[in-house]
Coordinates of C-alpha atoms in Angstrom, one line a residue:
M929 CA 1.5 30.1 9.7
G930 CA 5.2 29.5 10.4
L931 CA 7.6 31.3 9.1
F932 CA 8.9 31.2 5.5
N933 CA 11.8 32.1 3.3
V934 CA 12.6 32.8 -0.3
T935 CA 11.0 29.8 -2.0
H936 CA 9.7 27.5 0.9
P937 CA 8.2 27.6 4.4
D938 CA 10.5 26.1 7.5
S939 CA 8.1 23.9 8.2
F940 CA 4.0 22.4 7.1
L941 CA 1.0 21.7 9.5
L942 CA -0.5 18.9 8.6
T943 CA -4.3 18.1 9.6
G944 CA -6.6 15.9 11.4
I945 CA -10.0 15.3 10.0
P946 CA -11.9 19.4 8.9
D947 CA -14.9 19.9 11.2
L948 CA -13.9 17.1 13.7
E949 CA -11.2 18.4 15.7
S950 CA -13.5 18.0 19.1
S951 CA -13.1 14.2 18.4
H952 CA -8.9 13.6 17.8
S953 CA -8.7 12.6 21.3
W954 CA -12.1 9.6 21.3
L955 CA -10.5 8.9 17.8
A956 CA -7.0 8.7 18.7
G957 CA -7.7 5.1 20.1
P958 CA -8.7 3.5 16.5
L959 CA -5.9 4.7 15.8
C960 CA -3.2 3.2 17.8
V961 CA -5.4 -0.2 17.7
M962 CA -4.5 0.1 13.4
Y963 CA -1.0 0.7 13.7
A964 CA -1.1 -2.2 16.7
A965 CA -2.6 -4.6 14.7
S966 CA -0.8 -3.9 11.6
L967 CA 2.8 -4.3 13.4
V968 CA 1.5 -7.0 14.9
G969 CA -0.7 -9.2 12.2
N970 CA 2.8 -8.9 9.3
T971 CA 5.2 -9.2 12.0
V972 CA 3.4 -13.0 13.0
I973 CA 3.1 -13.2 9.1
L974 CA 6.8 -13.1 8.5
Q975 CA 7.6 -15.1 11.6
A976 CA 5.3 -17.8 11.1
V977 CA 6.4 -18.2 7.2
Q978 CA 10.6 -18.1 8.0
G979 CA 9.7 -20.2 11.2
E980 CA 8.2 -23.4 9.2
P981 CA 10.2 -25.4 6.5
S982 CA 6.5 -25.7 4.5
L983 CA 6.2 -23.1 4.4
H984 CA 9.4 -21.6 2.0
E985 CA 7.2 -21.6 -0.9
P986 CA 7.0 -18.7 -4.5
M987 CA 3.4 -17.7 -2.8
Y988 CA 4.7 -17.7 0.9
Y989 CA 7.8 -15.2 0.7
F990 CA 6.0 -12.7 -2.0
L991 CA 3.6 -12.9 1.6
S992 CA 6.5 -11.7 3.5
M993 CA 7.7 -9.0 0.8
L994 CA 4.0 -7.6 1.3
S995 CA 4.0 -8.0 5.3
F996 CA 7.7 -5.9 4.7
S997 CA 5.5 -3.5 2.6
D998 CA 2.4 -3.2 4.6
M999 CA 4.8 -2.4 7.7
A1000 CA 6.7 0.3 6.5
M1001 CA 3.8 1.5 5.3
S1002 CA 2.4 1.5 8.4
M1003 CA 5.6 3.0 10.5
A1004 CA 6.4 6.1 7.6
T1005 CA 2.6 7.8 7.9
M1006 CA 2.2 6.5 11.9
P1007 CA 5.0 9.4 14.1
T1008 CA 3.3 12.5 12.5
V1009 CA -0.7 10.2 12.1
L1010 CA -0.4 10.1 16.7
R1011 CA 1.5 12.9 17.0
T1012 CA -1.4 15.4 15.3
F1013 CA -3.9 13.4 16.7
C1014 CA -2.0 11.8 20.1
L1015 CA -0.3 15.2 20.5
N1016 CA -2.0 18.2 18.4
A1017 CA 0.9 18.0 16.8
R1018 CA 1.0 19.8 13.6
D1019 CA 4.1 20.7 12.8
I1020 CA 5.6 19.2 10.4
T1021 CA 9.6 20.4 9.0
F1022 CA 10.3 21.1 5.1
N1023 CA 12.6 18.7 4.3
A1024 CA 11.4 15.6 7.0
C1025 CA 7.6 16.8 4.6
L1026 CA 10.0 15.4 1.7
V1027 CA 10.2 12.5 3.1
Q1028 CA 8.0 11.5 4.0
M1029 CA 6.4 12.1 2.0
F1030 CA 9.0 9.3 -0.8
L1031 CA 8.8 6.9 1.9
I1032 CA 4.6 6.9 1.8
H1033 CA 4.2 6.5 -2.3
S1034 CA 7.7 4.2 -3.3
F1035 CA 6.3 2.1 0.2
S1036 CA 2.6 2.0 -2.2
M1037 CA 4.0 1.7 -5.5
M1038 CA 6.6 -1.7 -3.1
E1039 CA 2.5 -2.9 -2.4
S1040 CA 1.0 -2.4 -6.1
G1041 CA 4.6 -4.0 -7.6
I1042 CA 4.0 -7.1 -5.0
L1043 CA 0.5 -7.9 -5.8
L1044 CA 1.4 -7.9 -9.7
A1045 CA 4.5 -10.4 -8.8
M1046 CA 1.3 -13.0 -7.0
S1047 CA -0.7 -12.6 -9.9
F1048 CA 1.9 -13.7 -11.6
D1049 CA 3.0 -16.5 -9.4
R1050 CA -1.0 -17.9 -9.0
Y1051 CA -1.0 -17.6 -13.3
V1052 CA 1.7 -19.9 -13.6
A1053 CA 0.7 -22.4 -10.8
I1054 CA -2.9 -22.7 -12.3
C1055 CA -1.3 -22.6 -16.2
D1056 CA 1.9 -23.7 -16.3
P1057 CA 1.6 -26.0 -12.7
L1058 CA 4.7 -28.7 -14.1
R1059 CA 6.9 -25.9 -14.8
Y1060 CA 6.0 -23.4 -11.0
A1061 CA 9.3 -24.6 -9.1
T1062 CA 11.6 -24.4 -12.6
V1063 CA 10.2 -20.3 -13.3
L1064 CA 9.4 -19.1 -9.5
T1065 CA 13.1 -20.1 -8.1
N1066 CA 14.1 -18.3 -5.9
E1067 CA 17.1 -16.1 -8.0
V1068 CA 14.0 -15.4 -10.1
I1069 CA 11.6 -14.4 -6.6
A1070 CA 15.0 -12.1 -4.6
G1071 CA 14.9 -10.3 -8.8
M1072 CA 11.6 -9.6 -9.3
G1073 CA 12.0 -8.2 -5.1
L1074 CA 14.6 -6.3 -6.0
A1075 CA 12.7 -5.5 -9.6
V1076 CA 9.7 -4.1 -7.2
T1077 CA 12.5 -2.1 -5.4
A1078 CA 14.0 0.1 -8.0
R1079 CA 11.3 0.4 -9.5
S1080 CA 9.8 2.1 -7.1
F1081 CA 12.8 4.7 -6.0
I1082 CA 13.9 5.1 -9.5
S1083 CA 10.0 6.5 -10.4
L1084 CA 9.9 8.4 -7.2
F1085 CA 12.9 10.0 -7.0
P1086 CA 12.0 13.0 -9.1
L1087 CA 9.7 13.8 -6.7
P1088 CA 11.2 15.1 -3.7
F1089 CA 12.7 17.4 -5.8
L1090 CA 10.3 18.7 -8.0
I1091 CA 8.8 20.5 -4.8
K1092 CA 11.9 21.7 -2.9
R1093 CA 12.3 23.7 -6.8
L1094 CA 8.9 25.4 -5.7
P1095 CA 8.8 28.6 -4.4
F1096 CA 5.7 28.3 -1.5
C1097 CA 5.0 31.6 -0.4
R1098 CA 0.8 31.6 0.9
S1099 CA -0.4 28.7 3.4
N1100 CA 1.5 25.9 4.7
V1101 CA -1.5 24.3 6.2
L1102 CA -1.2 20.7 4.5
S1103 CA -4.9 18.5 4.5
H1104 CA -3.4 15.5 6.3
S1105 CA -1.9 14.0 8.8
Y1106 CA 0.8 12.8 6.5
C1107 CA 2.4 15.0 3.3
L1108 CA 1.8 14.0 0.0
H1109 CA 3.0 15.0 -3.6
P1110 CA -0.9 16.5 -4.8
D1111 CA -1.9 17.8 -1.0
M1112 CA 2.5 19.7 -0.7
M1113 CA 1.8 21.1 -4.9
K1114 CA -0.5 22.3 -4.7
L1115 CA 0.3 25.0 -1.9
A1116 CA 3.0 26.0 -4.1
C1117 CA 3.0 29.4 -6.2
A1118 CA 4.3 28.8 -9.3
D1119 CA 3.5 27.0 -12.1
I1120 CA 3.0 23.2 -11.3
T1121 CA 2.3 22.1 -14.2
I1122 CA 5.6 19.7 -15.0
N1123 CA 4.5 18.4 -10.9
S1124 CA 1.3 17.0 -12.4
I1125 CA 2.7 15.4 -15.9
Y1126 CA 4.9 13.5 -13.6
G1127 CA 2.0 13.1 -10.6
L1128 CA -0.1 11.4 -14.0
F1129 CA 2.9 9.2 -15.9
V1130 CA 4.3 7.6 -12.6
L1131 CA 0.1 6.7 -11.3
V1132 CA -1.0 5.3 -14.7
S1133 CA 2.7 4.0 -16.1
T1134 CA 3.1 2.3 -12.6
F1135 CA 0.1 1.4 -10.1
G1136 CA -2.0 1.5 -13.9
M1137 CA -0.1 -0.5 -15.6
D1138 CA 0.0 -3.1 -12.7
L1139 CA -4.0 -3.6 -11.7
F1140 CA -4.3 -4.0 -16.0
F1141 CA -1.6 -7.5 -15.8
I1142 CA -3.7 -8.4 -13.1
F1143 CA -6.6 -8.0 -13.8
F1144 CA -4.9 -9.8 -17.9
S1145 CA -3.6 -12.4 -15.6
Y1146 CA -6.7 -13.8 -14.1
V1147 CA -8.9 -13.4 -17.5
L1148 CA -6.2 -16.2 -18.1
I1149 CA -5.9 -18.5 -15.0
L1150 CA -10.6 -18.8 -15.3
H1151 CA -9.7 -19.5 -19.1
S1152 CA -7.5 -22.3 -17.6
V1153 CA -10.5 -23.1 -14.9
M1154 CA -12.7 -23.0 -17.4
A1155 CA -11.3 -26.1 -19.3
I1156 CA -11.2 -28.4 -15.7
A1157 CA -13.8 -31.3 -16.4
S1158 CA -14.7 -31.4 -12.7
R1159 CA -16.6 -28.6 -11.1
E1160 CA -15.3 -29.3 -7.8
E1161 CA -11.7 -29.4 -9.1
R1162 CA -12.6 -25.9 -10.8
F1163 CA -13.8 -24.8 -7.3
K1164 CA -10.3 -26.0 -5.6
V1165 CA -8.2 -24.1 -8.1
L1166 CA -9.9 -20.8 -7.6
N1167 CA -10.6 -20.8 -3.5
T1168 CA -6.1 -21.1 -4.2
C1169 CA -6.7 -17.3 -5.3
V1170 CA -9.1 -15.9 -3.0
S1171 CA -6.8 -14.4 -0.6
H1172 CA -4.6 -13.1 -3.7
I1173 CA -7.7 -11.1 -4.7
L1174 CA -9.8 -9.6 -1.7
A1175 CA -5.6 -8.6 -0.9
V1176 CA -5.8 -6.8 -4.2
L1177 CA -9.1 -5.5 -3.6
A1178 CA -8.1 -4.3 -0.4
F1179 CA -5.5 -2.5 -2.1
Y1180 CA -7.6 -1.0 -5.1
V1181 CA -10.8 -0.2 -4.8
P1182 CA -9.9 2.4 -1.5
M1183 CA -7.3 3.6 -3.9
I1184 CA -9.7 4.0 -6.9
G1185 CA -12.6 6.1 -4.3
V1186 CA -9.9 7.7 -2.7
S1187 CA -9.8 9.3 -6.9
T1188 CA -12.9 9.4 -7.8
V1189 CA -13.4 12.2 -4.6
H1190 CA -11.1 13.9 -6.1
R1191 CA -11.9 14.2 -8.8
F1192 CA -15.8 14.3 -9.1
G1193 CA -16.7 14.8 -5.6
K1194 CA -15.4 18.9 -4.8
H1195 CA -18.9 19.8 -3.2
A1196 CA -18.8 17.2 -0.7
P1197 CA -17.6 17.4 2.8
R1198 CA -13.5 17.7 3.7
Y1199 CA -13.6 14.8 5.5
I1200 CA -14.7 13.0 3.3
H1201 CA -11.8 13.5 0.8
V1202 CA -10.1 13.3 4.4
L1203 CA -11.3 10.0 5.8
M1204 CA -11.2 8.1 2.2
S1205 CA -7.7 8.6 2.2
N1206 CA -6.6 7.5 5.0
V1207 CA -9.0 4.4 4.9
Y1208 CA -6.4 3.9 1.4
L1209 CA -3.2 4.4 3.5
F1210 CA -4.6 2.1 7.3
V1211 CA -6.8 -0.4 5.9
P1212 CA -4.3 -2.8 3.7
P1213 CA -1.6 -3.3 5.9
V1214 CA -4.7 -4.0 9.3
L1215 CA -6.6 -6.4 6.3
N1216 CA -3.3 -8.4 4.4
P1217 CA -2.6 -10.4 7.5
L1218 CA -6.2 -11.2 8.3
I1219 CA -7.3 -12.0 5.1
Y1220 CA -4.4 -14.1 4.9
S1221 CA -4.7 -16.0 8.5
V1222 CA -8.6 -16.8 8.0
K1223 CA -8.5 -17.7 3.6
T1224 CA -4.9 -19.4 4.2
K1225 CA -4.5 -23.1 6.3
E1226 CA -1.2 -23.1 5.6
I1227 CA -0.8 -20.3 7.2
R1228 CA -3.1 -20.9 10.8
R1229 CA -0.8 -24.0 10.7
A1230 CA 2.2 -21.7 11.0
I1231 CA 1.0 -19.3 12.9
V1232 CA -0.9 -21.7 15.7
R1233 CA 2.3 -24.4 15.9
M1234 CA 4.5 -21.2 16.4
F1235 CA 2.1 -19.8 19.5
H1236 CA 2.0 -23.6 20.2
Q1237 CA 5.7 -23.6 21.1
I1238 CA 5.9 -19.8 22.5
K1239 CA 3.7 -21.2 25.0
M1240 CA 6.3 -24.0 25.6

């Protein structure tokens, strides 16, 4: 199981998909395709927004932040996932596991905060359009981006230290092909109450509050839209929110699904838990570029122009 010292193992062993070990080589291909789609798709979005002056607006600045967060999330999980599935190299050092855990949780929290910022953008654009340009200035947008980043760093900074203080004297086999705080703390042979309470506090005070305010912003948006007399105008205004709503669903539905399975699906096969966790981490970075490319004509035009210039 690995070499142990007094407090923690030298390394952890990662796990692919339980009971499907013989299929890992077949799963490696789709995983590589998903990573490539995520990195290429989000890079294209970033390049399109940077190179097209007409997209230098608050909505697309937030979209760039979302694409950067998705790329970072993919790059945080990619090394260990591909090593596990492609090379069957399952070991990861204790400190490297702590770093990966911090990065995964940080970028996930950043994505939640960016989705909240995007809902505020839609609220101001629809409910107070005359003040849109004065409320969402470049300085305000930069400040919101810094606040989202700082919140993630400050909230999650204690996690590696809370794990490092725990003694590990039993198994060192993790449940996933990457490191997560709940998975690591369950292997400790000591009281993990502090870890559990702090983890729940962070979850409720960040992800929970973000989802509540996103929902509240759309209640206000719907109230404002219903006051528009023309049915066509109502549809046109709501259509500007479709991409963001789909991105919110792509992020939060798998997250809620993972929480539900962990809480109520204790008797479900282990591979169900692992598959749900993988969907939560891998699907949003792939879907978000597709959602915005398909649903936002300005992004589509910018991408077409960009590829046309490359071809020329």
